[in-house]
Amino acid sequence: MATNSTPTKPIPPTPAAPPRGIKLSSQRIAILISVLVALIIAIYLGISPYLEFRQRVLALALTFSSCFLLVYFSYEALIFREINNIYAGLEKFKRKEFKQMSTKFLFRPDPLQRIKDEIYLLAERNQKEIEELKRLQAMRREFLADVSHELKTPIFAAQGFIHTLLDGAMDDERVRDKFLMKAAKSLDGLDTLVQDLITISQLEKGVMQMKKSKFDLNELGREVLEQLEGKAQARNITIHLLNASEEVFRVIGDRGRIKQVLVNLIDNAIKYGSENGNIWLSFQDGKKKTLVTVQDDGPGIPKEHHNRIFERFYRIDKSRTRDVSGGGSGLGLAISKHIVEAHKSTIAVFSEVGQGTTLRFKLTRVKD
Ligand code: ADP
């Protein structure tokens, strides 16, 4: 299943605003007010006849410094209190969503710039979340449309057969049996589709636990071949198990789910392979892993479809939707991919048009 994520556009950090006129810092404001107060006092002292020149200068200096300290500290305290309040609120909000923020920034110089950066960071993350939610919503919408389309085909087919029977076709015994069989086949297909939908939703939600055990892949291979032999024969396809029956390939995994993967891959090779063709199933031990290979000599898969065939409901031949002609639920490879990934592996596809198809994945070997 491919997730075409639309890349989210990060908000660029805001460049520092170019200085417009005089930048008013608390220090500058304090100096300005102090100079003003000192000037007024100086004018007053200048016209006062009681003080000498040195005393006037001293009074002026004292007035300036006490005024500066008073204004500067009260201003700073006010700003810090306000900023701390804003920051505390921001912290509370961030702690809920983003744990990585630290309080050390509070004691850094330029707290206003710091807060500005933090707000931009928050906005950027929220923006990314919104984009992700939008993407998921679009995917959900697409999935819903696909599901309803897939459900429609077998329901309409069964409905059509049953209505034709009710409209009189029931009287002819041969037609009745034929139509009932067709309706039953459509409903069987519907059942498979619903089962596959339940499986994929559980796999995607991550609620399906793999029941891991040790088992022999060669034995499982024989079981799968036996199950699919009839279907292969119907298209005159021969399935070969390349390993000798006495060989043992002990692996760790969920036997039932791995069986489902093998059935899906071989079933596809039968459905999409060439009539009178061949399918080869083989196992090969590596150092830590065992390689599982399913190969066919069918028409192959064009390169541009290699990744897409693992998407839900993706079919190369769009006209081959699920119907009695043998199309699957369109979920087989998506389910197989999830199962193999839950075994910490991936399915690799090697195929060229006219050269057949090979699908491979690995399972963890049991050490002897
Ligand atoms: P479906 O239920 O349609 O078989 P899958 O998910 O199993 O869905 O497969 C997706 C598509 O991949 C198929 O519709 C088919 O077009 C293509 N495909 C899968 N396996 C093979 C194969 N061995 N050879 C050619 N095409 C294949």
Coordinates of C-alpha atoms and ligand atoms in Angstrom, one line a residue:
M1 CA 0.0 0.0 0.0
A2 CA 1.5 3.2 -1.0
T3 CA 0.9 6.3 1.1
N4 CA 1.3 9.2 -1.1
S5 CA 2.1 11.7 1.5
T6 CA 1.9 15.3 0.4
P7 CA 5.1 16.9 1.7
T8 CA 4.2 19.4 4.3
K9 CA 5.6 22.9 3.7
P10 CA 7.5 24.0 6.8
I11 CA 7.0 27.5 7.9
P12 CA 10.4 29.2 7.4
P13 CA 11.8 30.8 10.5
T14 CA 11.0 34.5 10.5
P15 CA 14.0 36.6 9.8
A16 CA 14.8 39.3 12.3
A17 CA 12.8 42.4 11.5
P18 CA 14.9 45.2 10.1
P19 CA 15.3 48.0 12.7
R20 CA 12.6 50.6 12.1
G21 CA 13.6 53.9 13.9
I22 CA 14.9 53.6 17.4
K23 CA 14.5 50.2 19.0
L24 CA 13.0 50.7 22.5
S25 CA 14.6 48.4 25.0
S26 CA 13.9 48.7 28.7
Q27 CA 17.4 50.1 29.1
R28 CA 16.8 52.9 26.6
I29 CA 13.4 53.8 28.0
A30 CA 15.0 54.0 31.5
I31 CA 17.8 56.2 30.2
L32 CA 15.3 58.5 28.4
I33 CA 13.1 58.9 31.4
S34 CA 16.1 59.4 33.7
V35 CA 17.6 62.1 31.4
L36 CA 14.2 63.8 31.3
V37 CA 13.8 63.8 35.1
A38 CA 17.4 64.8 35.7
L39 CA 17.0 67.7 33.1
I40 CA 13.9 69.0 34.9
I41 CA 15.7 68.9 38.3
A42 CA 18.8 70.5 36.8
I43 CA 16.7 73.4 35.4
Y44 CA 15.1 73.7 38.8
L45 CA 18.4 73.6 40.6
G46 CA 20.0 76.0 38.1
I47 CA 17.6 78.7 39.1
S48 CA 17.8 77.9 42.8
P49 CA 20.2 80.2 44.6
Y50 CA 20.8 77.9 47.6
L51 CA 23.2 75.2 46.1
E52 CA 26.8 75.4 44.9
F53 CA 27.8 74.1 41.5
R54 CA 29.4 70.8 42.8
Q55 CA 26.3 70.1 44.9
R56 CA 24.1 70.7 41.9
V57 CA 26.1 68.2 39.8
L58 CA 26.0 65.6 42.6
A59 CA 22.2 66.1 43.0
L60 CA 21.9 65.7 39.2
A61 CA 24.0 62.5 39.1
L62 CA 22.0 61.0 42.1
T63 CA 18.7 61.9 40.5
F64 CA 19.7 60.3 37.2
S65 CA 21.1 57.1 38.7
S66 CA 18.2 56.5 41.1
C67 CA 15.7 57.3 38.4
F68 CA 17.5 54.9 36.0
L69 CA 17.6 52.0 38.4
L70 CA 14.0 52.5 39.5
V71 CA 12.6 52.6 36.0
Y72 CA 14.9 50.0 34.6
F73 CA 14.2 47.3 37.3
S74 CA 10.5 47.9 37.5
Y75 CA 10.2 47.7 33.8
E76 CA 12.3 44.5 33.6
A77 CA 10.3 43.0 36.5
L78 CA 7.1 43.8 34.7
I79 CA 8.3 42.3 31.4
F80 CA 9.7 39.2 33.0
R81 CA 6.5 38.6 35.0
E82 CA 4.4 39.0 31.8
I83 CA 6.7 36.8 29.8
N84 CA 6.8 34.2 32.5
N85 CA 3.0 34.1 32.4
I86 CA 2.9 33.7 28.6
Y87 CA 5.7 31.1 28.8
A88 CA 3.9 29.1 31.6
G89 CA 0.8 29.0 29.4
L90 CA 2.9 27.9 26.4
E91 CA 4.6 25.3 28.5
K92 CA 1.4 23.8 29.7
F93 CA 0.1 23.6 26.1
K94 CA 3.4 22.1 24.8
R95 CA 3.8 19.6 27.6
K96 CA 0.4 18.1 26.5
E97 CA 1.6 17.6 23.0
F98 CA 5.3 18.0 22.7
K99 CA 7.5 16.7 25.6
Q100 CA 10.8 17.9 24.3
M101 CA 10.7 21.5 25.4
S102 CA 12.8 22.6 28.3
T103 CA 12.5 25.5 30.8
K104 CA 16.1 26.5 30.4
F105 CA 15.1 29.0 27.8
L106 CA 13.5 31.2 30.4
F107 CA 16.8 32.3 31.7
R108 CA 18.4 33.0 28.3
P109 CA 18.8 36.5 27.1
D110 CA 16.2 37.9 24.7
P111 CA 13.2 36.0 26.1
L112 CA 10.9 37.8 23.6
Q113 CA 12.8 36.3 20.6
R114 CA 12.8 32.9 22.3
I115 CA 9.0 33.0 22.8
K116 CA 8.6 34.1 19.2
D117 CA 10.7 31.1 18.1
E118 CA 8.7 28.8 20.3
I119 CA 5.4 30.1 18.9
Y120 CA 6.6 29.6 15.4
L121 CA 7.7 26.0 16.3
L122 CA 4.3 25.3 17.7
A123 CA 2.6 26.8 14.6
E124 CA 4.8 24.7 12.3
R125 CA 4.0 21.5 14.2
N126 CA 0.3 22.2 14.2
Q127 CA 0.5 22.9 10.5
K128 CA 2.2 19.6 9.9
E129 CA -0.5 17.8 12.0
I130 CA -3.2 19.5 10.0
E131 CA -1.6 18.4 6.7
E132 CA -1.3 14.8 8.0
L133 CA -4.9 14.8 9.1
K134 CA -6.0 16.1 5.7
R135 CA -3.9 13.4 4.0
L136 CA -5.5 10.7 6.2
Q137 CA -9.0 12.0 5.6
A138 CA -8.3 11.9 1.8
M139 CA -7.1 8.3 2.1
R140 CA -10.1 7.4 4.2
R141 CA -12.4 8.9 1.6
E142 CA -10.6 7.0 -1.2
F143 CA -10.8 3.8 0.8
L144 CA -14.5 4.2 1.3
A145 CA -15.1 4.8 -2.3
D146 CA -13.0 1.7 -3.2
V147 CA -14.8 -0.5 -0.7
S148 CA -18.3 0.6 -1.8
H149 CA -17.3 0.0 -5.5
E150 CA -15.9 -3.5 -4.6
L151 CA -19.0 -4.4 -2.6
K152 CA -21.3 -3.3 -5.3
T153 CA -20.2 -5.8 -7.9
P154 CA -21.0 -9.1 -6.2
I155 CA -24.1 -7.7 -4.5
F156 CA -25.5 -6.5 -7.8
A157 CA -24.6 -9.8 -9.5
A158 CA -26.3 -11.9 -6.8
Q159 CA -29.3 -9.5 -6.8
G160 CA -29.7 -9.8 -10.6
F161 CA -29.6 -13.6 -10.5
I162 CA -32.2 -13.9 -7.7
H163 CA -34.6 -11.3 -9.3
T164 CA -34.3 -13.2 -12.7
L165 CA -35.2 -16.4 -10.8
L166 CA -38.2 -14.7 -9.1
D167 CA -39.4 -13.2 -12.4
G168 CA -40.0 -16.7 -13.8
A169 CA -36.6 -18.3 -14.5
M170 CA -37.2 -20.6 -11.5
D171 CA -39.6 -22.7 -13.6
D172 CA -36.8 -24.0 -15.8
E173 CA -34.8 -26.4 -13.7
R174 CA -31.6 -26.0 -15.6
V175 CA -31.6 -22.2 -15.6
R176 CA -32.6 -22.3 -11.9
D177 CA -29.6 -24.4 -10.9
K178 CA -27.3 -22.3 -13.0
F179 CA -28.5 -19.0 -11.6
L180 CA -28.5 -20.2 -8.0
M181 CA -24.9 -21.4 -8.4
K182 CA -23.9 -18.0 -9.9
A183 CA -25.6 -16.2 -7.1
A184 CA -23.9 -18.4 -4.5
K185 CA -20.5 -17.8 -6.2
S186 CA -21.0 -14.0 -6.0
L187 CA -21.9 -14.2 -2.3
D188 CA -18.9 -16.4 -1.7
G189 CA -16.8 -13.7 -3.3
L190 CA -18.5 -11.1 -1.1
D191 CA -17.7 -13.2 2.0
T192 CA -14.0 -13.4 0.9
L193 CA -13.9 -9.6 0.4
V194 CA -15.4 -8.9 3.8
Q195 CA -13.0 -11.3 5.5
D196 CA -10.1 -9.6 3.7
L197 CA -11.4 -6.2 4.7
I198 CA -11.5 -7.3 8.4
T199 CA -8.0 -8.7 8.1
I200 CA -6.5 -5.6 6.6
S201 CA -8.2 -3.2 9.0
Q202 CA -6.9 -5.3 11.9
L203 CA -3.4 -5.4 10.4
E204 CA -3.4 -1.7 9.7
K205 CA -4.7 -0.8 13.2
G206 CA -1.9 -3.0 14.6
V207 CA -4.4 -5.0 16.8
M208 CA -3.6 -8.3 15.1
Q209 CA -0.9 -10.1 17.1
M210 CA 1.3 -12.6 15.3
K211 CA 1.2 -16.0 17.1
K212 CA 4.8 -16.9 16.6
S213 CA 6.0 -20.5 16.8
K214 CA 8.7 -22.7 15.2
F215 CA 7.6 -24.6 12.1
D216 CA 8.9 -26.3 9.0
L217 CA 8.4 -24.2 5.9
N218 CA 8.8 -27.2 3.6
E219 CA 5.9 -29.0 5.2
L220 CA 3.8 -25.8 5.0
G221 CA 4.8 -25.6 1.3
R222 CA 3.4 -29.1 0.7
E223 CA 0.2 -28.2 2.5
V224 CA -0.3 -25.1 0.4
L225 CA 0.4 -26.9 -2.9
E226 CA -2.1 -29.6 -2.0
Q227 CA -4.7 -26.9 -1.3
L228 CA -4.1 -25.1 -4.7
E229 CA -3.5 -28.1 -6.9
G230 CA -7.0 -28.3 -8.2
K231 CA -7.1 -24.6 -9.1
A232 CA -3.8 -24.9 -10.9
Q233 CA -4.9 -27.9 -12.8
A234 CA -8.0 -26.0 -14.0
R235 CA -5.6 -23.7 -15.9
N236 CA -3.2 -26.6 -16.7
I237 CA -0.5 -25.0 -14.6
T238 CA 2.1 -27.2 -12.8
I239 CA 3.3 -26.1 -9.4
H240 CA 6.8 -27.4 -8.5
L241 CA 8.2 -27.5 -5.0
L242 CA 11.9 -27.3 -5.7
N243 CA 13.2 -28.6 -2.3
A244 CA 13.3 -32.4 -1.6
S245 CA 10.6 -33.5 0.8
E246 CA 13.2 -34.7 3.4
E247 CA 14.7 -31.2 3.6
V248 CA 13.7 -29.2 6.7
F249 CA 13.5 -25.4 6.9
R250 CA 12.7 -24.5 10.5
V251 CA 11.7 -20.9 10.9
I252 CA 10.0 -18.7 13.5
G253 CA 6.7 -17.0 12.6
D254 CA 2.9 -17.1 12.6
R255 CA 2.3 -20.4 10.7
G256 CA -1.3 -19.5 9.8
R257 CA -0.4 -16.0 8.5
I258 CA 2.6 -17.2 6.6
K259 CA 0.4 -19.8 5.0
Q260 CA -2.0 -17.0 4.0
V261 CA 0.9 -15.2 2.3
L262 CA 2.0 -18.3 0.4
V263 CA -1.6 -19.0 -0.7
N264 CA -2.0 -15.4 -1.9
L265 CA 1.3 -15.4 -3.9
I266 CA 0.7 -18.8 -5.5
D267 CA -2.9 -18.1 -6.1
N268 CA -1.9 -14.9 -7.9
A269 CA 0.6 -16.9 -9.9
I270 CA -2.2 -19.2 -11.0
K271 CA -4.7 -16.4 -11.7
Y272 CA -2.3 -14.1 -13.6
G273 CA 0.2 -16.7 -14.9
S274 CA 0.0 -18.2 -18.4
E275 CA -2.2 -21.2 -19.1
N276 CA -0.1 -24.4 -19.4
G277 CA 2.6 -22.6 -17.4
N278 CA 4.7 -23.3 -14.3
I279 CA 5.0 -22.1 -10.8
W280 CA 8.1 -22.8 -8.7
L281 CA 8.1 -22.6 -4.9
S282 CA 11.5 -22.8 -3.1
F283 CA 13.2 -22.3 0.2
Q284 CA 16.8 -21.4 0.8
D285 CA 18.6 -21.2 4.1
G286 CA 20.9 -18.2 4.7
K287 CA 23.0 -17.4 7.8
K288 CA 20.1 -16.1 9.9
K289 CA 17.2 -16.0 7.5
T290 CA 15.4 -18.4 5.2
L291 CA 14.5 -17.1 1.8
V292 CA 11.1 -17.9 0.4
T293 CA 10.6 -17.6 -3.4
V294 CA 7.5 -17.9 -5.5
Q295 CA 8.2 -17.7 -9.3
D296 CA 6.0 -18.0 -12.3
D297 CA 6.5 -17.9 -16.1
G298 CA 3.5 -15.7 -16.7
P299 CA 3.2 -12.4 -18.6
G300 CA 5.1 -10.5 -15.9
I301 CA 4.5 -7.1 -14.3
P302 CA 5.6 -3.8 -16.0
K303 CA 8.1 -1.9 -13.8
E304 CA 5.9 1.1 -13.1
H305 CA 3.4 -1.2 -11.3
H306 CA 6.0 -3.0 -9.0
N307 CA 5.4 -0.8 -5.9
R308 CA 1.7 -0.1 -6.6
I309 CA 0.6 -3.8 -6.7
F310 CA 0.9 -3.7 -2.8
E311 CA -1.7 -0.9 -2.6
R312 CA -5.2 -1.8 -1.5
F313 CA -7.5 -2.6 -4.5
Y314 CA -4.7 -1.9 -7.0
R315 CA -5.0 -3.9 -10.2
I316 CA -2.9 -3.7 -13.2
D317 CA -5.8 -4.8 -15.4
K318 CA -8.4 -2.3 -14.3
S319 CA -11.2 -4.1 -16.1
R320 CA -10.5 -7.2 -14.0
T321 CA -12.5 -6.3 -11.0
R322 CA -13.8 -9.0 -8.6
D323 CA -16.3 -11.1 -10.4
V324 CA -16.8 -14.7 -11.4
S325 CA -14.0 -14.5 -13.9
G326 CA -11.5 -15.0 -11.1
G327 CA -10.4 -11.5 -10.0
G328 CA -9.4 -11.4 -6.4
S329 CA -10.4 -9.0 -3.7
G330 CA -7.6 -6.7 -4.7
L331 CA -6.3 -6.9 -1.1
G332 CA -4.2 -10.1 -1.3
L333 CA -0.8 -8.4 -1.8
A334 CA -1.6 -5.6 0.6
I335 CA -2.5 -8.2 3.3
S336 CA 0.6 -10.2 2.5
K337 CA 2.8 -7.1 2.7
H338 CA 1.5 -6.3 6.2
I339 CA 2.0 -9.9 7.4
V340 CA 5.6 -10.1 6.1
E341 CA 6.4 -6.7 7.6
A342 CA 5.0 -8.0 11.0
H343 CA 7.8 -10.6 10.6
K344 CA 10.4 -7.9 10.1
S345 CA 10.8 -8.5 6.4
T346 CA 9.6 -7.1 3.1
I347 CA 8.3 -8.7 -0.1
A348 CA 10.5 -8.0 -3.1
V349 CA 9.2 -8.2 -6.6
F350 CA 11.3 -9.0 -9.6
S351 CA 9.5 -9.0 -12.9
E352 CA 9.7 -7.9 -16.5
V353 CA 7.1 -8.1 -19.2
G354 CA 7.2 -11.5 -20.8
Q355 CA 9.7 -12.8 -18.3
G356 CA 7.5 -14.1 -15.6
T357 CA 7.3 -12.8 -12.0
T358 CA 9.3 -13.6 -8.8
L359 CA 8.3 -12.6 -5.3
R360 CA 10.5 -13.1 -2.4
F361 CA 10.6 -12.6 1.4
K362 CA 12.7 -13.8 4.3
L363 CA 11.8 -15.4 7.6
T364 CA 14.0 -15.9 10.7
R365 CA 15.7 -19.3 10.9
V366 CA 15.6 -21.4 14.0
K367 CA 19.2 -22.0 15.0
D368 CA 20.1 -25.7 15.2
Ligands
ADP1 P1 -6.0 -9.4 -6.6 O1 -7.0 -9.7 -5.6 O2 -6.5 -8.5 -7.7 O3 -5.3 -10.6 -7.1 P2 -3.6 -8.6 -5.3 O4 -3.3 -7.6 -4.3 O5 -3.3 -10.1 -4.9 O6 -5.0 -8.4 -5.8 O7 -2.7 -8.3 -6.6 C1 -2.7 -7.0 -7.1 C2 -2.4 -7.0 -8.6 O8 -1.1 -7.4 -8.9 C3 -3.3 -8.0 -9.4 O9 -4.5 -7.5 -9.7 C4 -2.4 -8.3 -10.6 O10 -2.7 -7.3 -11.6 C5 -1.0 -8.1 -10.1 N1 -0.3 -9.4 -9.9 C6 -0.1 -10.0 -8.7 N2 0.6 -11.1 -8.8 C7 0.9 -11.2 -10.1 C8 1.6 -12.2 -10.9 N3 2.2 -13.3 -10.3 N4 1.8 -12.0 -12.2 C9 1.2 -10.9 -12.8 N5 0.5 -9.9 -12.1 C10 0.4 -10.1 -10.8

